[in-house]
Short mmCIF file of N, CA, C and O in Angstrom, two decimals:
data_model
loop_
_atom_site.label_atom_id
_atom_site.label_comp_id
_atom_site.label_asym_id
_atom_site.label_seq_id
_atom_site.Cartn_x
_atom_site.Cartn_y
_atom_site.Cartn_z
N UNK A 1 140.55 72.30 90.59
CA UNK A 1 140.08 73.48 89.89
C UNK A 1 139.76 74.56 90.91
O UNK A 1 139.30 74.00 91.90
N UNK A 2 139.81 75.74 91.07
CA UNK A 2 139.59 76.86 91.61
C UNK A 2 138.74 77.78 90.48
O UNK A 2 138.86 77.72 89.26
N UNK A 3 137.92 78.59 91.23
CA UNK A 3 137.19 79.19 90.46
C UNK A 3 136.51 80.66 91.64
O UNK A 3 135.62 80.54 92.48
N UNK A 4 137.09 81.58 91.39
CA UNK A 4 137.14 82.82 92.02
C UNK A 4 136.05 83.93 91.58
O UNK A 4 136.38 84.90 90.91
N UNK A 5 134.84 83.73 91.97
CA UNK A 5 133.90 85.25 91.35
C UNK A 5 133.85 86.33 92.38
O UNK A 5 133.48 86.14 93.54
N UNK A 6 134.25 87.51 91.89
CA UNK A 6 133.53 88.71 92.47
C UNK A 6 132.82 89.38 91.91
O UNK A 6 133.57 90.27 91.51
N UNK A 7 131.44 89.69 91.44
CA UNK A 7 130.71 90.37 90.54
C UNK A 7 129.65 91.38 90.84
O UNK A 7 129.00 91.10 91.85
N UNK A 8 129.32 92.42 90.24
CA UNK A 8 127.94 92.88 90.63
C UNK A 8 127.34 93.19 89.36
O UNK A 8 128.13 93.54 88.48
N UNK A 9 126.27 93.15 89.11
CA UNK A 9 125.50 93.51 88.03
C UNK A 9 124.13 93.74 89.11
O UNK A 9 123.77 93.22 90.17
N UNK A 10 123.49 94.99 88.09
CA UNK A 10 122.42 95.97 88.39
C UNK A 10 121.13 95.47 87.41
O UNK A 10 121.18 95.58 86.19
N UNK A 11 120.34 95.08 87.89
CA UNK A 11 119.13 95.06 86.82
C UNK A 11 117.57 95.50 88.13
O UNK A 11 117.52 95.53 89.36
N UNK A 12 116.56 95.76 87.07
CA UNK A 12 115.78 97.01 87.29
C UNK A 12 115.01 96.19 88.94
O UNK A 12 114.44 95.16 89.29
N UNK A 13 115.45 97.33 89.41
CA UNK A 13 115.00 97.03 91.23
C UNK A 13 115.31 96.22 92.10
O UNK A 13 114.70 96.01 93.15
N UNK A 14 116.97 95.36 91.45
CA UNK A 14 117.70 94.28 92.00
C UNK A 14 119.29 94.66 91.84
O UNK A 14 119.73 95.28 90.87
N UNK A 15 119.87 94.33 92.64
CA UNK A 15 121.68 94.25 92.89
C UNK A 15 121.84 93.04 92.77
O UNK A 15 121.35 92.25 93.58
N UNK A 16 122.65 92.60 91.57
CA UNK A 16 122.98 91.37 92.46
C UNK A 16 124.81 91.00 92.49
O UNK A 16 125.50 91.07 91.47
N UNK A 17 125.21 90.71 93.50
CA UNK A 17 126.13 90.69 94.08
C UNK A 17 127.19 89.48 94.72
O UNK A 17 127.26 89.13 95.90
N UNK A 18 127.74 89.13 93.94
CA UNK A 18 128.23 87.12 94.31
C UNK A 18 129.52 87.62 94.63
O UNK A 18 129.97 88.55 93.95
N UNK A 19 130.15 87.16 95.53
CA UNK A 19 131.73 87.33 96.05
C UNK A 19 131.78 86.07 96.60
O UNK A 19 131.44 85.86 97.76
N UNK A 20 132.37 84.80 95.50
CA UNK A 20 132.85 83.45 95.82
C UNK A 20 134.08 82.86 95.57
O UNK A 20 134.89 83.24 94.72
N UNK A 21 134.23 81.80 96.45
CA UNK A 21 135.83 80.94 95.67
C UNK A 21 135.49 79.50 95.81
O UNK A 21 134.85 79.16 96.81
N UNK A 22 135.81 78.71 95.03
CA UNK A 22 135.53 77.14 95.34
C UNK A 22 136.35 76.79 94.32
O UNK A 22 136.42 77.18 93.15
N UNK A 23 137.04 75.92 95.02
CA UNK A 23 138.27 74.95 94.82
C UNK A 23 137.84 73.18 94.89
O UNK A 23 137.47 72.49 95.85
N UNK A 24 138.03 72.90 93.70
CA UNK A 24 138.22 71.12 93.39
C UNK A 24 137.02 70.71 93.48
O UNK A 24 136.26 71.02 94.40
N UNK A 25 136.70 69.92 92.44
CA UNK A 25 135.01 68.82 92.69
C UNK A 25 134.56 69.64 91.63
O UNK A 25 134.94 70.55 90.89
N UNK A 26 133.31 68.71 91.96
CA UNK A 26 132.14 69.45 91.12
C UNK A 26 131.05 70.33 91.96
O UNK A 26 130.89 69.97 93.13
N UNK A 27 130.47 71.15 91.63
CA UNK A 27 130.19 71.88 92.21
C UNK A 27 128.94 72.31 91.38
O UNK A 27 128.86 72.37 90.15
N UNK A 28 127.59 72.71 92.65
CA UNK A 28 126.36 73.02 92.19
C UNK A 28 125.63 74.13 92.65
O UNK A 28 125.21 74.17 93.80
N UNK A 29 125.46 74.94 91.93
CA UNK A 29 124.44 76.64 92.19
C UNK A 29 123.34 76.39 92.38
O UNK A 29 122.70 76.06 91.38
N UNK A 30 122.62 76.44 93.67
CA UNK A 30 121.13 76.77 93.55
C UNK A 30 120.66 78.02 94.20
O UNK A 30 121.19 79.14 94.19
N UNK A 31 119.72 77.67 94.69
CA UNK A 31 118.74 78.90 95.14
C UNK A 31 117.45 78.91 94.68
O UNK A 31 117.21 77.94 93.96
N UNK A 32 116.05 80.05 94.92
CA UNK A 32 115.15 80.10 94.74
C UNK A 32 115.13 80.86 93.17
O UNK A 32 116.10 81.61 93.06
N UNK A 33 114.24 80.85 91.93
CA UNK A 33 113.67 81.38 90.78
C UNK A 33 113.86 82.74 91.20
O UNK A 33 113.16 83.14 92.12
N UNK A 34 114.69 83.53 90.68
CA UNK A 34 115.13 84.74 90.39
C UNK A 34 116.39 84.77 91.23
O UNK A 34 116.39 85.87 91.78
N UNK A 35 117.11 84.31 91.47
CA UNK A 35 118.27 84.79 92.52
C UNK A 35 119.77 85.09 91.87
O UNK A 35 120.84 85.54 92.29
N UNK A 36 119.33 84.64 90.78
CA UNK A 36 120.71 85.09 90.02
C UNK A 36 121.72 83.67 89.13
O UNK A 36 122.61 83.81 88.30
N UNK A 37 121.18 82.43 89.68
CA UNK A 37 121.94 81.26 89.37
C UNK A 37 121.95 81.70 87.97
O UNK A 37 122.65 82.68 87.73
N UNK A 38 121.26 81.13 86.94
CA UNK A 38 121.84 81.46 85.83
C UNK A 38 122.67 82.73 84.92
O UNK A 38 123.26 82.59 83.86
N UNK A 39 122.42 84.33 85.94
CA UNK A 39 123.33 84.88 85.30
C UNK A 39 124.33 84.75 85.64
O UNK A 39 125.12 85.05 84.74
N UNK A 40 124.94 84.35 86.77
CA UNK A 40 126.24 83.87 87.32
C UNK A 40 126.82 82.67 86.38
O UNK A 40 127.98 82.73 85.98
N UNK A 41 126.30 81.99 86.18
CA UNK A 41 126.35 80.71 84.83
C UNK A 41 127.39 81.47 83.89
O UNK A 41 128.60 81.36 83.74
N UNK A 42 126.21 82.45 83.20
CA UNK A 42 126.53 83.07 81.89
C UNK A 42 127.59 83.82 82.10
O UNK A 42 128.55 83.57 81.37
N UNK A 43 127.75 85.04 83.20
CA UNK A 43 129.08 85.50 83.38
C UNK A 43 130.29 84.72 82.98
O UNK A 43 131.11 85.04 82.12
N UNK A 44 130.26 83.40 83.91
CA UNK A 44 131.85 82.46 83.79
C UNK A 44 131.58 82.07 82.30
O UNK A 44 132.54 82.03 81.54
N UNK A 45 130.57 81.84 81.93
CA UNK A 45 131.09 80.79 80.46
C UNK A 45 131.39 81.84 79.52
O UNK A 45 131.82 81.45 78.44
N UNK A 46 131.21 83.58 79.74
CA UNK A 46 131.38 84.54 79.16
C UNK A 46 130.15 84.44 78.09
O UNK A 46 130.62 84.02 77.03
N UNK A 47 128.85 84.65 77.98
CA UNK A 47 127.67 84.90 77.59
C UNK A 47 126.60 85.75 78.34
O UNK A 47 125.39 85.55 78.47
N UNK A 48 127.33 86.68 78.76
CA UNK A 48 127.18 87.88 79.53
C UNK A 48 127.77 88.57 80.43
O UNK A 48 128.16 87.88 81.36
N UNK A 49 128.03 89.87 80.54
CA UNK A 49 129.25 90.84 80.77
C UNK A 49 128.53 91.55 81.91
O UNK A 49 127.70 92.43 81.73
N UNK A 50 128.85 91.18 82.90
CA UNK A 50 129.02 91.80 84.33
C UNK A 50 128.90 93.49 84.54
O UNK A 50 129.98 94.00 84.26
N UNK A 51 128.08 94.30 84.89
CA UNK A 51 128.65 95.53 85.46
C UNK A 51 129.64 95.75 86.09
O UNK A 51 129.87 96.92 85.79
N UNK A 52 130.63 95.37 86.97
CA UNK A 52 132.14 95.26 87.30
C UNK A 52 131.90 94.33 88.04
O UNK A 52 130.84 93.85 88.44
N UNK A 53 133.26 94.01 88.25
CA UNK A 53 133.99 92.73 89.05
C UNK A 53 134.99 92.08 87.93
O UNK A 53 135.31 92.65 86.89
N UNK A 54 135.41 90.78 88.33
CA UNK A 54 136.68 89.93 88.20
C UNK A 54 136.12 88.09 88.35
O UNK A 54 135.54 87.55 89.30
N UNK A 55 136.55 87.53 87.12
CA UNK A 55 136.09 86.26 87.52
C UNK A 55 137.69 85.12 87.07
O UNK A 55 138.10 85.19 85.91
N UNK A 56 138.08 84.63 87.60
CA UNK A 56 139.61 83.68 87.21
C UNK A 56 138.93 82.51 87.54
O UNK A 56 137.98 82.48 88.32
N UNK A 57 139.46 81.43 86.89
CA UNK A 57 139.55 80.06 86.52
C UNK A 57 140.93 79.52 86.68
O UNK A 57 141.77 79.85 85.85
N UNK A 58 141.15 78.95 87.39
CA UNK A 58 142.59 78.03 87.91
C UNK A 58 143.20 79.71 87.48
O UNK A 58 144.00 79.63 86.56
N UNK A 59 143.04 80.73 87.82
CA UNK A 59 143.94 81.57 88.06
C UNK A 59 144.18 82.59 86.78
O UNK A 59 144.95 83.55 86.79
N UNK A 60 143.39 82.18 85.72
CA UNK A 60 143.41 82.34 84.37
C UNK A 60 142.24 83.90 84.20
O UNK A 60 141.12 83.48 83.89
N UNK A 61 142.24 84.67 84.27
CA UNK A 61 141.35 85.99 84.53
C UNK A 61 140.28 85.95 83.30
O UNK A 61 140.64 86.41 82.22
N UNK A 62 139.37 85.57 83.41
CA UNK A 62 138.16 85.53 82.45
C UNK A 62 137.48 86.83 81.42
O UNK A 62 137.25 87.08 80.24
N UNK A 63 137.30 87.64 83.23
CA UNK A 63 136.61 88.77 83.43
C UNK A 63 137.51 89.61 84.43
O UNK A 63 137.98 89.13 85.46
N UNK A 64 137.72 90.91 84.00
CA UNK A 64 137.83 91.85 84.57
C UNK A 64 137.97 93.19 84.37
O UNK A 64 138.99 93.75 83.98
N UNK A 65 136.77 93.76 84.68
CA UNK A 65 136.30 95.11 84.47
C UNK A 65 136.91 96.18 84.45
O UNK A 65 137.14 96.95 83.52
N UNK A 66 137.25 96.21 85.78
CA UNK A 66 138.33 97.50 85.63
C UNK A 66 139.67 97.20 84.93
O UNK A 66 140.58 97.86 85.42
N UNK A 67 139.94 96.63 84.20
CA UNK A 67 141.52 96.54 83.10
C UNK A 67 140.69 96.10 82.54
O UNK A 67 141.00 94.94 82.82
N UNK A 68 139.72 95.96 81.87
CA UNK A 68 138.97 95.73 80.54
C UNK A 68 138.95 94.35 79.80
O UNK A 68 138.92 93.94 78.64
N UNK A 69 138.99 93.97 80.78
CA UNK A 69 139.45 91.98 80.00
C UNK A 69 138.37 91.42 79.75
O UNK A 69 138.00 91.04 80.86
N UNK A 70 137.34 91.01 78.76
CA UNK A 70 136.29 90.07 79.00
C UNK A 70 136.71 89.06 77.59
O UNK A 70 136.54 89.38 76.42
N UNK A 71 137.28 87.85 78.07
CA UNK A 71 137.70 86.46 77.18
C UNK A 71 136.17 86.18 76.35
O UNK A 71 135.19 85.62 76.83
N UNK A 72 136.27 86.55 75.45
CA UNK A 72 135.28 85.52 74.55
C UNK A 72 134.91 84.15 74.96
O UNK A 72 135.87 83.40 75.16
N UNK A 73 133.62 83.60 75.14
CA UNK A 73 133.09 82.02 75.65
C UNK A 73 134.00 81.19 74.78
O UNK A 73 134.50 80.23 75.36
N UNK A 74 134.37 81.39 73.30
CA UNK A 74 135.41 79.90 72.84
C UNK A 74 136.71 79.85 73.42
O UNK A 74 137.50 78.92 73.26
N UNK A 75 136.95 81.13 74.26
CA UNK A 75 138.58 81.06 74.42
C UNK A 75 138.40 80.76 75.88
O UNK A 75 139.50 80.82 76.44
N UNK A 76 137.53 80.49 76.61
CA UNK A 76 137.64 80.55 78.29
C UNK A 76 138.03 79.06 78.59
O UNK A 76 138.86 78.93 79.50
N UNK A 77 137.53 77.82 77.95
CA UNK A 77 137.60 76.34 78.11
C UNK A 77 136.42 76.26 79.55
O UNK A 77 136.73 75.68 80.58
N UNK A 78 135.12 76.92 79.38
CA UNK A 78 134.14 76.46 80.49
C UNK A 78 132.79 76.35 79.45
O UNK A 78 132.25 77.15 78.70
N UNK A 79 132.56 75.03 79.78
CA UNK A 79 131.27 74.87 79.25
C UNK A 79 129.93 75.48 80.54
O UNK A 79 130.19 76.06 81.60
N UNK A 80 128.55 75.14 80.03
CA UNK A 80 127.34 75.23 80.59
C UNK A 80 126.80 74.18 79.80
O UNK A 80 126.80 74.11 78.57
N UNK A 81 126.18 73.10 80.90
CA UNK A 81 124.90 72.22 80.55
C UNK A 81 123.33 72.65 80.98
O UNK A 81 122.96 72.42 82.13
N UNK A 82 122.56 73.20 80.16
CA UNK A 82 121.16 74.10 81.04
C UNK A 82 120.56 72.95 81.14
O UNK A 82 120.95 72.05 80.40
N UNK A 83 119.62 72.74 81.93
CA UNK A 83 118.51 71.92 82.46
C UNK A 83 117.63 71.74 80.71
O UNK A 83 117.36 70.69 80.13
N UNK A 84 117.41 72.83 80.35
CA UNK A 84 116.15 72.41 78.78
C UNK A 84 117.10 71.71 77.81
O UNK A 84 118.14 71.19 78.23
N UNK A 85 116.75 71.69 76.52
CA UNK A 85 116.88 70.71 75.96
C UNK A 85 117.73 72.08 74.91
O UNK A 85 116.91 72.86 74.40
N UNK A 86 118.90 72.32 74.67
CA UNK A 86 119.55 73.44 73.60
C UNK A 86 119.58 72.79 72.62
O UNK A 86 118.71 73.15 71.83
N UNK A 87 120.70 71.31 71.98
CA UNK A 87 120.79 71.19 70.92
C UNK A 87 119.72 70.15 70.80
O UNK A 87 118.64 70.38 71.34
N UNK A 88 119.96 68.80 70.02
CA UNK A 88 119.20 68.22 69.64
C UNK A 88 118.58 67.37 70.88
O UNK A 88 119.10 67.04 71.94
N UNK A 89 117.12 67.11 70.31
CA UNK A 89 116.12 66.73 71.46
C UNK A 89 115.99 65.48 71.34
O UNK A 89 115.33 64.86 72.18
N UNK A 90 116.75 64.70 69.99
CA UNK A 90 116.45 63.35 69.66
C UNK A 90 117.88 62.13 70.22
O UNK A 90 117.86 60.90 70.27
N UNK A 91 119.14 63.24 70.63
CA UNK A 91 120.27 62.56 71.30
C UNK A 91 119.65 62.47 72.77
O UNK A 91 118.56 62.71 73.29
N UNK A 92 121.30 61.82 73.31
CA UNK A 92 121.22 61.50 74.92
C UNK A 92 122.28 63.03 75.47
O UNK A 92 123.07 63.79 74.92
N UNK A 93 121.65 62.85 76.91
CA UNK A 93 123.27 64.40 77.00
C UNK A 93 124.09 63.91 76.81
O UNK A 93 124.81 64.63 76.12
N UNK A 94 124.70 62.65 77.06
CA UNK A 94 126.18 62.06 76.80
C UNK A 94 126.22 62.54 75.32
O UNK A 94 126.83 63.61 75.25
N UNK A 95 125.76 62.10 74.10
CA UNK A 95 125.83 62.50 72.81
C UNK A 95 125.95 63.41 72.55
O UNK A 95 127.07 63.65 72.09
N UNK A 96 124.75 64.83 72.65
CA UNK A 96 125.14 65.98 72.93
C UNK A 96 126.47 66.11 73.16
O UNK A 96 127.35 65.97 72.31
N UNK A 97 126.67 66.45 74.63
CA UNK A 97 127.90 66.60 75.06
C UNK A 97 129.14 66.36 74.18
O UNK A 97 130.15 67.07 74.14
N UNK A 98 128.88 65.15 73.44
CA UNK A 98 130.12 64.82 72.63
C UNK A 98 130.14 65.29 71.28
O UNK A 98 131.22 65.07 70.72
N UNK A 99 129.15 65.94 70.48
CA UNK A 99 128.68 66.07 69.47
C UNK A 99 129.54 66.68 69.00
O UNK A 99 129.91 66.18 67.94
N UNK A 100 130.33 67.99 69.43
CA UNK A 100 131.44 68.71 69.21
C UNK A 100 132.59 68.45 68.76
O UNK A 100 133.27 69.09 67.96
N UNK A 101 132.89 67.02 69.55
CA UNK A 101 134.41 66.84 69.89
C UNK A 101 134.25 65.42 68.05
O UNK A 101 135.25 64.81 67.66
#
């Protein structure tokens, strides 16, 4: 898998600014409480729209600002698992996870 972000988004008295690529595996975002991990999340799964930049998935263009492309989250094929508890609190994540399918 490859997964290509260049992004910037502006919020009040912060830039924030990710220019990444990572190829194959699984792969984990951290950092310190405010640094941006979860809006970077939301960008790729498309549950929030970037001030400009470009985001591709195996090559597949998600996001991109200047030609006006932003894929709807059902059409991208990228999930997000958050740390809290979204759907039901009485499954396992495996269940969850599968609840869909």
């Amino acid at each position: 898998m490859s997964v290509e972000i260049d992004i910037t988004h502006g919020f009040d008295g912060l830039t924030l600014r990710v220019e990444a690529e990572v190829k194959g595996g699984l792969t984990a975002v951290f950092g310190p409480s405010g640094a941006g991990k979860t809006t970077v999340l939301n960008i790729v799964a498309g549950l929030f729209r970037p001030d400009a930049g470009r985001v591709c998935v195996n090559g597949r263009v998600l996001v991109d600002t200047g030609a006006g492309v932003f894929l709807p989250p059902a059409k991208r094929r990228v999930a997000v698992v958050f740390q809290e508890a979204r759907l039901f609190p009485h499954l396992s994540v495996e269940r969850n996870l599968l609840y869909g399918a």
